[in-house]
Every structure is written in C-alpha cells, then in structure tokens.
Amino acid sequence: MRSDSRSARIQVLVAEQAALRGGRVGVVDVCTAAVAALPVGGAGVSAMSKTTASHPLCSTDTISEQLEELQLTLGEGPCVDAFTHGSAVLTPDLRTGALQDRWTVFADAALEAGARAVFALPLQMGAISPGVLDLYADVPTVLDAEQLADALAFADLATLLLLDARIDETGAPAGGALAGGAPADRGFEDLGGYRAEIDQATGILTVQLGIGIDEAFVRLRAHAYTQGHRLADVAADVVAHRLRFSPDTEPRRTDEES
C-alpha cells in the first residue's frame, strides 16, 4: 500500500467526488477523482478474472468506455498485460513502433478512438486481483514519480472498494452494478483502518493454519465469498476471536459455543 499521507489525501479526493455525485463511495468515484488529479482525460475500471469472463465496470467518458471494451474484446492491450503480469503498464505514446507490433490491433483502434497515452494499473491485494484501473490521455503523456505514486494509490483504493463489494463467482458485483456504471456503493469509512484490520486478520490466519501470508488472504477472502459476507466483517470476526480457522475443518464461530 502507499504512504499513509498519500492514501489519506487520495481518500479525501475520492470522497469529494462521491459527495458531488450524491452517493456513497464507489469505484466510479476513484475514476473521476483520478481524472481530476492527474494529467489524463479519462479513466475506467474493468473486472477481470482468469476463470470467468471479464467485463467493464465503469468509465468516465466515451473514449475510456471504448478502450475498456476494445481490450477485453480483442484480448490485447495494456489492461490485459497489466492483469496478466501483475504490474503497471505505462504507455506514454501509442504511436511508438514497438507498441504497434506488440498490440497489432488495439494500438490503431485506440488511436482512432482518441487515445494517445494509456496507463494500466492492476488492482491487487495479496494474491487477489479483481481487475485493472485504466487511465488515458489524448496527447503523449509521461507521469512523473509523484503522479505515478498517486495513480497507484487510486488503484489501491479501487481494489479495496471492489473487494468489499462482494464480487460473486461470475465476476459481477453482488449489488447489481451495470457495465459502464457505478458498482454497488459502500460507505466511505477509514479505509486505512479497514486495510489494517484485514492485514491483522490475515496474520492471525498464518498462525492458525501454518501457511504463508498470500494463501492466508486467499482463505480469508474465500470464506467471505462463500458465506456472502463483507471481507471487513469476516476480518473483524477473526481479529475479535469470534471466528477461528483450522487446517482440517471448516472455520467455526467461537461465539456460538455453549
């Protein structure tokens, strides 16, 4: 995760966008805040999975909407590469010859749509990667170190919001989000504390299960999925010792014992 001061500033920017929209914070507000804060013309988020169909979740304008659709339809582009390799793909100028060869169809299609630079940032937390945040500019653009750090902080926040939206096994948010619109919104809480509690619960699971931190997070998230609970609620139960995991049995609630 990014520094506390940067994360706090990004949270405030996103909260302001949600207030302007008149709703609770969702990934659409991350996109609009990123566009307002960075030298880009638009942003979009796509939910992506290695086992199910990927699909766009939200976009700020027509060009970003086209970029999301193009990459998922063609199966190529910075968004696809960022998800596949788990690292940011920064493309300051789509007219670069090497990129024309790398994305033989997408590069020309993106230029025709009105994009010149594209930055794809994977959404990641532990071993979970629910999607990618894409930013575009209509002129050749380079993000400096501070701007890139802000972009990554926006991606961090989008990750937390998506994970807490209880995405079901189809990849669609369990609240009825539509492609191109805002996913199920959630209240804007102290996301720094939220992440800290998830980290603490994951650490507890490493001890209870005798496994590594990434696998422990997968187990925590899997339990939230199967039970239909928010990740934050499951983490809180683990930290408060109301829920205990075991290597050989299903997790059990200790507060139900007589």
PDB file of C-alpha atoms in Angstrom:
ATOM      1  CA  MET A   1       0.000   0.000   0.000  1.00  0.00           C
ATOM      2  CA  ARG A   2       1.066   3.625  -0.382  1.00  0.00           C
ATOM      3  CA  SER A   3       2.173   6.032   2.351  1.00  0.00           C
ATOM      4  CA  ASP A   4      -0.463   6.955   4.922  1.00  0.00           C
ATOM      5  CA  SER A   5      -0.415  10.658   3.995  1.00  0.00           C
ATOM      6  CA  ARG A   6      -0.819   9.952   0.281  1.00  0.00           C
ATOM      7  CA  SER A   7      -3.556   7.393   0.898  1.00  0.00           C
ATOM      8  CA  ALA A   8      -5.410   9.830   3.155  1.00  0.00           C
ATOM      9  CA  ARG A   9      -5.225  12.564   0.524  1.00  0.00           C
ATOM     10  CA  ILE A  10      -6.493  10.220  -2.181  1.00  0.00           C
ATOM     11  CA  GLN A  11      -9.358   9.110   0.065  1.00  0.00           C
ATOM     12  CA  VAL A  12     -10.416  12.724   0.536  1.00  0.00           C
ATOM     13  CA  LEU A  13     -10.352  13.368  -3.230  1.00  0.00           C
ATOM     14  CA  VAL A  14     -12.486  10.297  -3.874  1.00  0.00           C
ATOM     15  CA  ALA A  15     -14.909  11.184  -1.070  1.00  0.00           C
ATOM     16  CA  GLU A  16     -15.350  14.640  -2.599  1.00  0.00           C
ATOM     17  CA  GLN A  17     -16.307  13.073  -5.941  1.00  0.00           C
ATOM     18  CA  ALA A  18     -18.843  10.825  -4.223  1.00  0.00           C
ATOM     19  CA  ALA A  19     -20.331  13.851  -2.465  1.00  0.00           C
ATOM     20  CA  LEU A  20     -20.656  15.684  -5.776  1.00  0.00           C
ATOM     21  CA  ARG A  21     -22.378  12.635  -7.248  1.00  0.00           C
ATOM     22  CA  GLY A  22     -24.688  12.465  -4.240  1.00  0.00           C
ATOM     23  CA  GLY A  23     -23.916   8.851  -3.413  1.00  0.00           C
ATOM     24  CA  ARG A  24     -21.677   6.697  -1.299  1.00  0.00           C
ATOM     25  CA  VAL A  25     -18.167   5.971  -2.471  1.00  0.00           C
ATOM     26  CA  GLY A  26     -17.705   3.508  -5.346  1.00  0.00           C
ATOM     27  CA  VAL A  27     -15.020   2.768  -7.926  1.00  0.00           C
ATOM     28  CA  VAL A  28     -16.620   5.271 -10.302  1.00  0.00           C
ATOM     29  CA  ASP A  29     -15.557   7.974  -7.841  1.00  0.00           C
ATOM     30  CA  VAL A  30     -11.995   6.664  -7.924  1.00  0.00           C
ATOM     31  CA  CYS A  31     -12.054   7.099 -11.695  1.00  0.00           C
ATOM     32  CA  THR A  32     -13.439  10.633 -11.640  1.00  0.00           C
ATOM     33  CA  ALA A  33     -11.046  11.685  -8.859  1.00  0.00           C
ATOM     34  CA  ALA A  34      -8.083  10.270 -10.777  1.00  0.00           C
ATOM     35  CA  VAL A  35      -9.062  12.250 -13.874  1.00  0.00           C
ATOM     36  CA  ALA A  36      -9.340  15.435 -11.791  1.00  0.00           C
ATOM     37  CA  ALA A  37      -5.972  14.900 -10.082  1.00  0.00           C
ATOM     38  CA  LEU A  38      -3.805  13.540 -12.898  1.00  0.00           C
ATOM     39  CA  PRO A  39      -2.878  14.753 -16.417  1.00  0.00           C
ATOM     40  CA  VAL A  40      -5.288  12.311 -18.067  1.00  0.00           C
ATOM     41  CA  GLY A  41      -8.517  12.713 -19.993  1.00  0.00           C
ATOM     42  CA  GLY A  42     -10.444   9.694 -18.745  1.00  0.00           C
ATOM     43  CA  ALA A  43     -10.400   6.553 -16.651  1.00  0.00           C
ATOM     44  CA  GLY A  44     -12.102   3.178 -16.489  1.00  0.00           C
ATOM     45  CA  VAL A  45     -12.136   0.035 -14.377  1.00  0.00           C
ATOM     46  CA  SER A  46     -12.684  -3.483 -15.655  1.00  0.00           C
ATOM     47  CA  ALA A  47     -13.393  -6.532 -13.514  1.00  0.00           C
ATOM     48  CA  MET A  48     -11.040  -9.269 -14.697  1.00  0.00           C
ATOM     49  CA  SER A  49     -10.636 -12.952 -13.918  1.00  0.00           C
ATOM     50  CA  LYS A  50      -8.548 -15.853 -15.174  1.00  0.00           C
ATOM     51  CA  THR A  51     -11.505 -18.228 -14.940  1.00  0.00           C
ATOM     52  CA  THR A  52     -14.582 -16.192 -15.899  1.00  0.00           C
ATOM     53  CA  ALA A  53     -15.471 -13.550 -18.458  1.00  0.00           C
ATOM     54  CA  SER A  54     -14.024 -10.107 -17.791  1.00  0.00           C
ATOM     55  CA  HIS A  55     -16.179  -7.022 -18.241  1.00  0.00           C
ATOM     56  CA  PRO A  56     -16.053  -3.223 -17.846  1.00  0.00           C
ATOM     57  CA  LEU A  57     -17.364  -1.834 -14.560  1.00  0.00           C
ATOM     58  CA  CYS A  58     -17.244   1.911 -15.083  1.00  0.00           C
ATOM     59  CA  SER A  59     -15.766   4.638 -17.268  1.00  0.00           C
ATOM     60  CA  THR A  60     -15.700   8.419 -17.179  1.00  0.00           C
ATOM     61  CA  ASP A  61     -16.283   9.168 -20.851  1.00  0.00           C
ATOM     62  CA  THR A  62     -16.882   7.652 -24.275  1.00  0.00           C
ATOM     63  CA  ILE A  63     -13.190   7.157 -25.069  1.00  0.00           C
ATOM     64  CA  SER A  64     -12.405   5.332 -21.836  1.00  0.00           C
ATOM     65  CA  GLU A  65     -15.504   3.189 -22.356  1.00  0.00           C
ATOM     66  CA  GLN A  66     -14.280   2.255 -25.838  1.00  0.00           C
ATOM     67  CA  LEU A  67     -10.793   1.436 -24.520  1.00  0.00           C
ATOM     68  CA  GLU A  68     -12.185  -0.952 -21.905  1.00  0.00           C
ATOM     69  CA  GLU A  69     -14.398  -2.686 -24.448  1.00  0.00           C
ATOM     70  CA  LEU A  70     -11.629  -2.874 -27.059  1.00  0.00           C
ATOM     71  CA  GLN A  71      -9.094  -4.518 -24.788  1.00  0.00           C
ATOM     72  CA  LEU A  72     -11.486  -7.093 -23.369  1.00  0.00           C
ATOM     73  CA  THR A  73     -12.886  -7.881 -26.810  1.00  0.00           C
ATOM     74  CA  LEU A  74      -9.503  -8.124 -28.558  1.00  0.00           C
ATOM     75  CA  GLY A  75      -7.710  -9.802 -25.665  1.00  0.00           C
ATOM     76  CA  GLU A  76      -4.757  -7.431 -26.027  1.00  0.00           C
ATOM     77  CA  GLY A  77      -3.627  -4.063 -24.752  1.00  0.00           C
ATOM     78  CA  PRO A  78      -2.093  -2.538 -21.612  1.00  0.00           C
ATOM     79  CA  CYS A  79      -5.068  -3.549 -19.459  1.00  0.00           C
ATOM     80  CA  VAL A  80      -4.706  -7.215 -20.422  1.00  0.00           C
ATOM     81  CA  ASP A  81      -0.932  -7.143 -19.925  1.00  0.00           C
ATOM     82  CA  ALA A  82      -1.232  -5.437 -16.532  1.00  0.00           C
ATOM     83  CA  PHE A  83      -3.652  -8.099 -15.315  1.00  0.00           C
ATOM     84  CA  THR A  84      -1.638 -10.996 -16.757  1.00  0.00           C
ATOM     85  CA  HIS A  85       1.728  -9.883 -15.355  1.00  0.00           C
ATOM     86  CA  GLY A  86       0.525  -8.145 -12.196  1.00  0.00           C
ATOM     87  CA  SER A  87       2.446  -4.932 -12.842  1.00  0.00           C
ATOM     88  CA  ALA A  88       1.691  -1.468 -14.167  1.00  0.00           C
ATOM     89  CA  VAL A  89       1.899  -0.953 -17.930  1.00  0.00           C
ATOM     90  CA  LEU A  90       2.762   2.647 -18.782  1.00  0.00           C
ATOM     91  CA  THR A  91       2.322   3.687 -22.401  1.00  0.00           C
ATOM     92  CA  PRO A  92       3.247   7.361 -22.899  1.00  0.00           C
ATOM     93  CA  ASP A  93       2.707   7.234 -26.686  1.00  0.00           C
ATOM     94  CA  LEU A  94       0.744   4.592 -28.575  1.00  0.00           C
ATOM     95  CA  ARG A  95       2.446   5.628 -31.818  1.00  0.00           C
ATOM     96  CA  THR A  96       5.710   4.041 -30.645  1.00  0.00           C
ATOM     97  CA  GLY A  97       6.707   1.434 -33.215  1.00  0.00           C
ATOM     98  CA  ALA A  98       7.299  -1.345 -30.706  1.00  0.00           C
ATOM     99  CA  LEU A  99       3.779  -0.935 -29.338  1.00  0.00           C
ATOM    100  CA  GLN A 100       2.310  -1.119 -32.823  1.00  0.00           C
ATOM    101  CA  ASP A 101       3.945  -4.546 -33.113  1.00  0.00           C
ATOM    102  CA  ARG A 102       3.010  -5.596 -29.560  1.00  0.00           C
ATOM    103  CA  TRP A 103      -0.688  -4.723 -29.828  1.00  0.00           C
ATOM    104  CA  THR A 104      -1.238  -5.055 -33.558  1.00  0.00           C
ATOM    105  CA  VAL A 105      -4.972  -4.352 -33.461  1.00  0.00           C
ATOM    106  CA  PHE A 106      -5.509  -2.463 -30.212  1.00  0.00           C
ATOM    107  CA  ALA A 107      -2.919   0.269 -30.809  1.00  0.00           C
ATOM    108  CA  ASP A 108      -4.527   1.504 -34.028  1.00  0.00           C
ATOM    109  CA  ALA A 109      -8.049   1.094 -32.655  1.00  0.00           C
ATOM    110  CA  ALA A 110      -7.179   3.078 -29.510  1.00  0.00           C
ATOM    111  CA  LEU A 111      -5.617   5.867 -31.579  1.00  0.00           C
ATOM    112  CA  GLU A 112      -8.700   6.001 -33.760  1.00  0.00           C
ATOM    113  CA  ALA A 113     -10.875   6.215 -30.620  1.00  0.00           C
ATOM    114  CA  GLY A 114      -8.941   9.296 -29.484  1.00  0.00           C
ATOM    115  CA  ALA A 115      -6.347   7.938 -27.041  1.00  0.00           C
ATOM    116  CA  ARG A 116      -2.631   8.627 -27.380  1.00  0.00           C
ATOM    117  CA  ALA A 117      -1.289   7.512 -23.979  1.00  0.00           C
ATOM    118  CA  VAL A 118      -2.653   4.712 -21.773  1.00  0.00           C
ATOM    119  CA  PHE A 119      -1.676   3.693 -18.245  1.00  0.00           C
ATOM    120  CA  ALA A 120      -2.951   0.375 -16.884  1.00  0.00           C
ATOM    121  CA  LEU A 121      -2.670  -0.308 -13.143  1.00  0.00           C
ATOM    122  CA  PRO A 122      -3.565  -3.769 -11.785  1.00  0.00           C
ATOM    123  CA  LEU A 123      -5.858  -3.893  -8.758  1.00  0.00           C
ATOM    124  CA  GLN A 124      -4.135  -6.187  -6.288  1.00  0.00           C
ATOM    125  CA  MET A 125      -4.300  -7.187  -2.647  1.00  0.00           C
ATOM    126  CA  GLY A 126      -2.314 -10.222  -1.608  1.00  0.00           C
ATOM    127  CA  ALA A 127      -2.999 -12.989  -4.105  1.00  0.00           C
ATOM    128  CA  ILE A 128      -6.303 -11.454  -5.209  1.00  0.00           C
ATOM    129  CA  SER A 129      -6.507  -9.341  -8.375  1.00  0.00           C
ATOM    130  CA  PRO A 130     -10.092  -8.309  -9.183  1.00  0.00           C
ATOM    131  CA  GLY A 131      -9.365  -6.045 -12.126  1.00  0.00           C
ATOM    132  CA  VAL A 132      -7.457  -3.129 -13.653  1.00  0.00           C
ATOM    133  CA  LEU A 133      -7.664   0.668 -13.494  1.00  0.00           C
ATOM    134  CA  ASP A 134      -7.012   2.284 -16.897  1.00  0.00           C
ATOM    135  CA  LEU A 135      -6.130   5.936 -17.477  1.00  0.00           C
ATOM    136  CA  TYR A 136      -5.770   7.596 -20.887  1.00  0.00           C
ATOM    137  CA  ALA A 137      -4.644  10.909 -22.318  1.00  0.00           C
ATOM    138  CA  ASP A 138      -5.301  12.302 -25.794  1.00  0.00           C
ATOM    139  CA  VAL A 139      -1.724  13.599 -26.173  1.00  0.00           C
ATOM    140  CA  PRO A 140       1.639  11.916 -25.497  1.00  0.00           C
ATOM    141  CA  THR A 141       1.979  11.960 -21.698  1.00  0.00           C
ATOM    142  CA  VAL A 142       4.534  10.858 -19.133  1.00  0.00           C
ATOM    143  CA  LEU A 143       3.559  10.503 -15.477  1.00  0.00           C
ATOM    144  CA  ASP A 144       6.276  11.816 -13.184  1.00  0.00           C
ATOM    145  CA  ALA A 145       7.179   9.985  -9.966  1.00  0.00           C
ATOM    146  CA  GLU A 146       4.591  11.814  -7.828  1.00  0.00           C
ATOM    147  CA  GLN A 147       1.831  11.396 -10.382  1.00  0.00           C
ATOM    148  CA  LEU A 148       2.569   7.701 -10.748  1.00  0.00           C
ATOM    149  CA  ALA A 149       2.525   7.260  -6.969  1.00  0.00           C
ATOM    150  CA  ASP A 150      -0.886   8.972  -6.871  1.00  0.00           C
ATOM    151  CA  ALA A 151      -2.161   6.755  -9.697  1.00  0.00           C
ATOM    152  CA  LEU A 152      -1.068   3.651  -7.795  1.00  0.00           C
ATOM    153  CA  ALA A 153      -2.795   4.965  -4.657  1.00  0.00           C
ATOM    154  CA  PHE A 154      -6.012   5.381  -6.644  1.00  0.00           C
ATOM    155  CA  ALA A 155      -5.611   1.761  -7.773  1.00  0.00           C
ATOM    156  CA  ASP A 156      -5.139   0.655  -4.151  1.00  0.00           C
ATOM    157  CA  LEU A 157      -8.365   2.352  -3.142  1.00  0.00           C
ATOM    158  CA  ALA A 158     -10.260   0.892  -6.099  1.00  0.00           C
ATOM    159  CA  THR A 159      -9.016  -2.548  -5.034  1.00  0.00           C
ATOM    160  CA  LEU A 160     -10.377  -2.148  -1.511  1.00  0.00           C
ATOM    161  CA  LEU A 161     -13.724  -0.926  -2.791  1.00  0.00           C
ATOM    162  CA  LEU A 162     -14.052  -3.778  -5.281  1.00  0.00           C
ATOM    163  CA  LEU A 163     -13.100  -6.436  -2.757  1.00  0.00           C
ATOM    164  CA  ASP A 164     -15.671  -5.111  -0.326  1.00  0.00           C
ATOM    165  CA  ALA A 165     -18.385  -5.107  -2.997  1.00  0.00           C
ATOM    166  CA  ARG A 166     -18.622  -8.912  -2.551  1.00  0.00           C
ATOM    167  CA  ILE A 167     -17.984  -9.812  -6.195  1.00  0.00           C
ATOM    168  CA  ASP A 168     -19.665 -13.147  -6.815  1.00  0.00           C
ATOM    169  CA  GLU A 169     -18.330 -16.080  -8.774  1.00  0.00           C
ATOM    170  CA  THR A 170     -19.496 -14.620 -12.093  1.00  0.00           C
ATOM    171  CA  GLY A 171     -17.302 -11.568 -11.577  1.00  0.00           C
ATOM    172  CA  ALA A 172     -20.285  -9.234 -11.216  1.00  0.00           C
ATOM    173  CA  PRO A 173     -20.667  -7.150  -8.061  1.00  0.00           C
ATOM    174  CA  ALA A 174     -23.260  -8.607  -5.737  1.00  0.00           C
ATOM    175  CA  GLY A 175     -25.327  -5.490  -5.646  1.00  0.00           C
ATOM    176  CA  GLY A 176     -26.384  -5.194  -9.221  1.00  0.00           C
ATOM    177  CA  ALA A 177     -23.797  -2.971 -10.870  1.00  0.00           C
ATOM    178  CA  LEU A 178     -24.083  -2.452 -14.598  1.00  0.00           C
ATOM    179  CA  ALA A 179     -21.203  -2.259 -17.049  1.00  0.00           C
ATOM    180  CA  GLY A 180     -20.394   1.363 -17.654  1.00  0.00           C
ATOM    181  CA  GLY A 181     -21.965   2.439 -14.368  1.00  0.00           C
ATOM    182  CA  ALA A 182     -21.019   2.589 -10.721  1.00  0.00           C
ATOM    183  CA  PRO A 183     -20.788  -0.710  -8.857  1.00  0.00           C
ATOM    184  CA  ALA A 184     -22.619  -1.224  -5.608  1.00  0.00           C
ATOM    185  CA  ASP A 185     -21.569   1.705  -3.422  1.00  0.00           C
ATOM    186  CA  ARG A 186     -20.349   1.407   0.108  1.00  0.00           C
ATOM    187  CA  GLY A 187     -19.996   3.916   2.884  1.00  0.00           C
ATOM    188  CA  PHE A 188     -16.740   5.838   2.964  1.00  0.00           C
ATOM    189  CA  GLU A 189     -15.040   4.695   6.124  1.00  0.00           C
ATOM    190  CA  ASP A 190     -11.465   4.863   7.347  1.00  0.00           C
ATOM    191  CA  LEU A 191     -10.017   2.654   4.626  1.00  0.00           C
ATOM    192  CA  GLY A 192      -6.584   2.807   6.239  1.00  0.00           C
ATOM    193  CA  GLY A 193      -8.015   1.180   9.365  1.00  0.00           C
ATOM    194  CA  TYR A 194     -10.016  -1.182   7.182  1.00  0.00           C
ATOM    195  CA  ARG A 195      -6.862  -2.408   5.456  1.00  0.00           C
ATOM    196  CA  ALA A 196      -5.035  -2.676   8.800  1.00  0.00           C
ATOM    197  CA  GLU A 197      -7.739  -4.974  10.207  1.00  0.00           C
ATOM    198  CA  ILE A 198      -7.619  -7.182   7.104  1.00  0.00           C
ATOM    199  CA  ASP A 199      -3.834  -7.378   7.411  1.00  0.00           C
ATOM    200  CA  GLN A 200      -4.159  -8.276  11.094  1.00  0.00           C
ATOM    201  CA  ALA A 201      -6.725 -10.992  10.375  1.00  0.00           C
ATOM    202  CA  THR A 202      -4.537 -12.402   7.609  1.00  0.00           C
ATOM    203  CA  GLY A 203      -1.616 -12.542  10.024  1.00  0.00           C
ATOM    204  CA  ILE A 204      -3.731 -14.427  12.548  1.00  0.00           C
ATOM    205  CA  LEU A 205      -4.640 -16.969   9.873  1.00  0.00           C
ATOM    206  CA  THR A 206      -0.982 -17.611   9.070  1.00  0.00           C
ATOM    207  CA  VAL A 207      -0.585 -18.798  12.668  1.00  0.00           C
ATOM    208  CA  GLN A 208      -3.863 -20.733  12.851  1.00  0.00           C
ATOM    209  CA  LEU A 209      -3.292 -22.511   9.529  1.00  0.00           C
ATOM    210  CA  GLY A 210       0.501 -22.627   9.341  1.00  0.00           C
ATOM    211  CA  ILE A 211       0.542 -21.100   5.849  1.00  0.00           C
ATOM    212  CA  GLY A 212       2.030 -18.072   4.076  1.00  0.00           C
ATOM    213  CA  ILE A 213       0.502 -14.606   4.037  1.00  0.00           C
ATOM    214  CA  ASP A 214      -0.801 -14.795   0.443  1.00  0.00           C
ATOM    215  CA  GLU A 215      -2.533 -18.132   0.978  1.00  0.00           C
ATOM    216  CA  ALA A 216      -3.965 -16.868   4.267  1.00  0.00           C
ATOM    217  CA  PHE A 217      -5.526 -13.904   2.492  1.00  0.00           C
ATOM    218  CA  VAL A 218      -7.000 -16.224  -0.139  1.00  0.00           C
ATOM    219  CA  ARG A 219      -8.586 -18.324   2.635  1.00  0.00           C
ATOM    220  CA  LEU A 220      -9.996 -15.208   4.312  1.00  0.00           C
ATOM    221  CA  ARG A 221     -11.427 -13.920   1.052  1.00  0.00           C
ATOM    222  CA  ALA A 222     -12.786 -17.346   0.060  1.00  0.00           C
ATOM    223  CA  HIS A 223     -14.697 -17.610   3.329  1.00  0.00           C
ATOM    224  CA  ALA A 224     -16.213 -14.162   2.770  1.00  0.00           C
ATOM    225  CA  TYR A 225     -17.237 -15.216  -0.762  1.00  0.00           C
ATOM    226  CA  THR A 226     -18.847 -18.496   0.244  1.00  0.00           C
ATOM    227  CA  GLN A 227     -20.714 -17.015   3.191  1.00  0.00           C
ATOM    228  CA  GLY A 228     -21.819 -13.903   1.300  1.00  0.00           C
ATOM    229  CA  HIS A 229     -20.226 -11.620   3.902  1.00  0.00           C
ATOM    230  CA  ARG A 230     -18.192  -8.447   3.562  1.00  0.00           C
ATOM    231  CA  LEU A 231     -14.466  -9.012   3.780  1.00  0.00           C
ATOM    232  CA  ALA A 232     -14.264  -6.357   6.503  1.00  0.00           C
ATOM    233  CA  ASP A 233     -16.831  -8.202   8.645  1.00  0.00           C
ATOM    234  CA  VAL A 234     -15.009 -11.530   8.357  1.00  0.00           C
ATOM    235  CA  ALA A 235     -11.699  -9.858   9.216  1.00  0.00           C
ATOM    236  CA  ALA A 236     -13.286  -8.198  12.257  1.00  0.00           C
ATOM    237  CA  ASP A 237     -14.613 -11.571  13.458  1.00  0.00           C
ATOM    238  CA  VAL A 238     -11.162 -13.150  13.131  1.00  0.00           C
ATOM    239  CA  VAL A 239      -9.441 -10.294  14.973  1.00  0.00           C
ATOM    240  CA  ALA A 240     -12.056 -10.395  17.756  1.00  0.00           C
ATOM    241  CA  HIS A 241     -11.635 -14.212  18.010  1.00  0.00           C
ATOM    242  CA  ARG A 242     -15.280 -14.770  17.094  1.00  0.00           C
ATOM    243  CA  LEU A 243     -14.192 -16.830  14.074  1.00  0.00           C
ATOM    244  CA  ARG A 244     -11.414 -19.404  14.096  1.00  0.00           C
ATOM    245  CA  PHE A 245      -9.883 -21.202  11.107  1.00  0.00           C
ATOM    246  CA  SER A 246      -8.464 -24.721  11.267  1.00  0.00           C
ATOM    247  CA  PRO A 247      -6.269 -26.632   8.777  1.00  0.00           C
ATOM    248  CA  ASP A 248      -8.552 -29.689   8.824  1.00  0.00           C
ATOM    249  CA  THR A 249     -12.077 -28.352   9.352  1.00  0.00           C
ATOM    250  CA  GLU A 250     -14.318 -25.545   8.178  1.00  0.00           C
ATOM    251  CA  PRO A 251     -13.967 -22.208  10.018  1.00  0.00           C
ATOM    252  CA  ARG A 252     -16.108 -22.147  13.137  1.00  0.00           C
ATOM    253  CA  ARG A 253     -17.614 -19.323  15.158  1.00  0.00           C
ATOM    254  CA  THR A 254     -16.384 -19.397  18.738  1.00  0.00           C
ATOM    255  CA  ASP A 255     -19.176 -17.096  19.938  1.00  0.00           C
ATOM    256  CA  GLU A 256     -21.694 -19.881  19.164  1.00  0.00           C
ATOM    257  CA  GLU A 257     -20.079 -22.327  21.579  1.00  0.00           C
ATOM    258  CA  SER A 258     -22.036 -23.036  24.732  1.00  0.00           C
TER     259      SER A 258
END
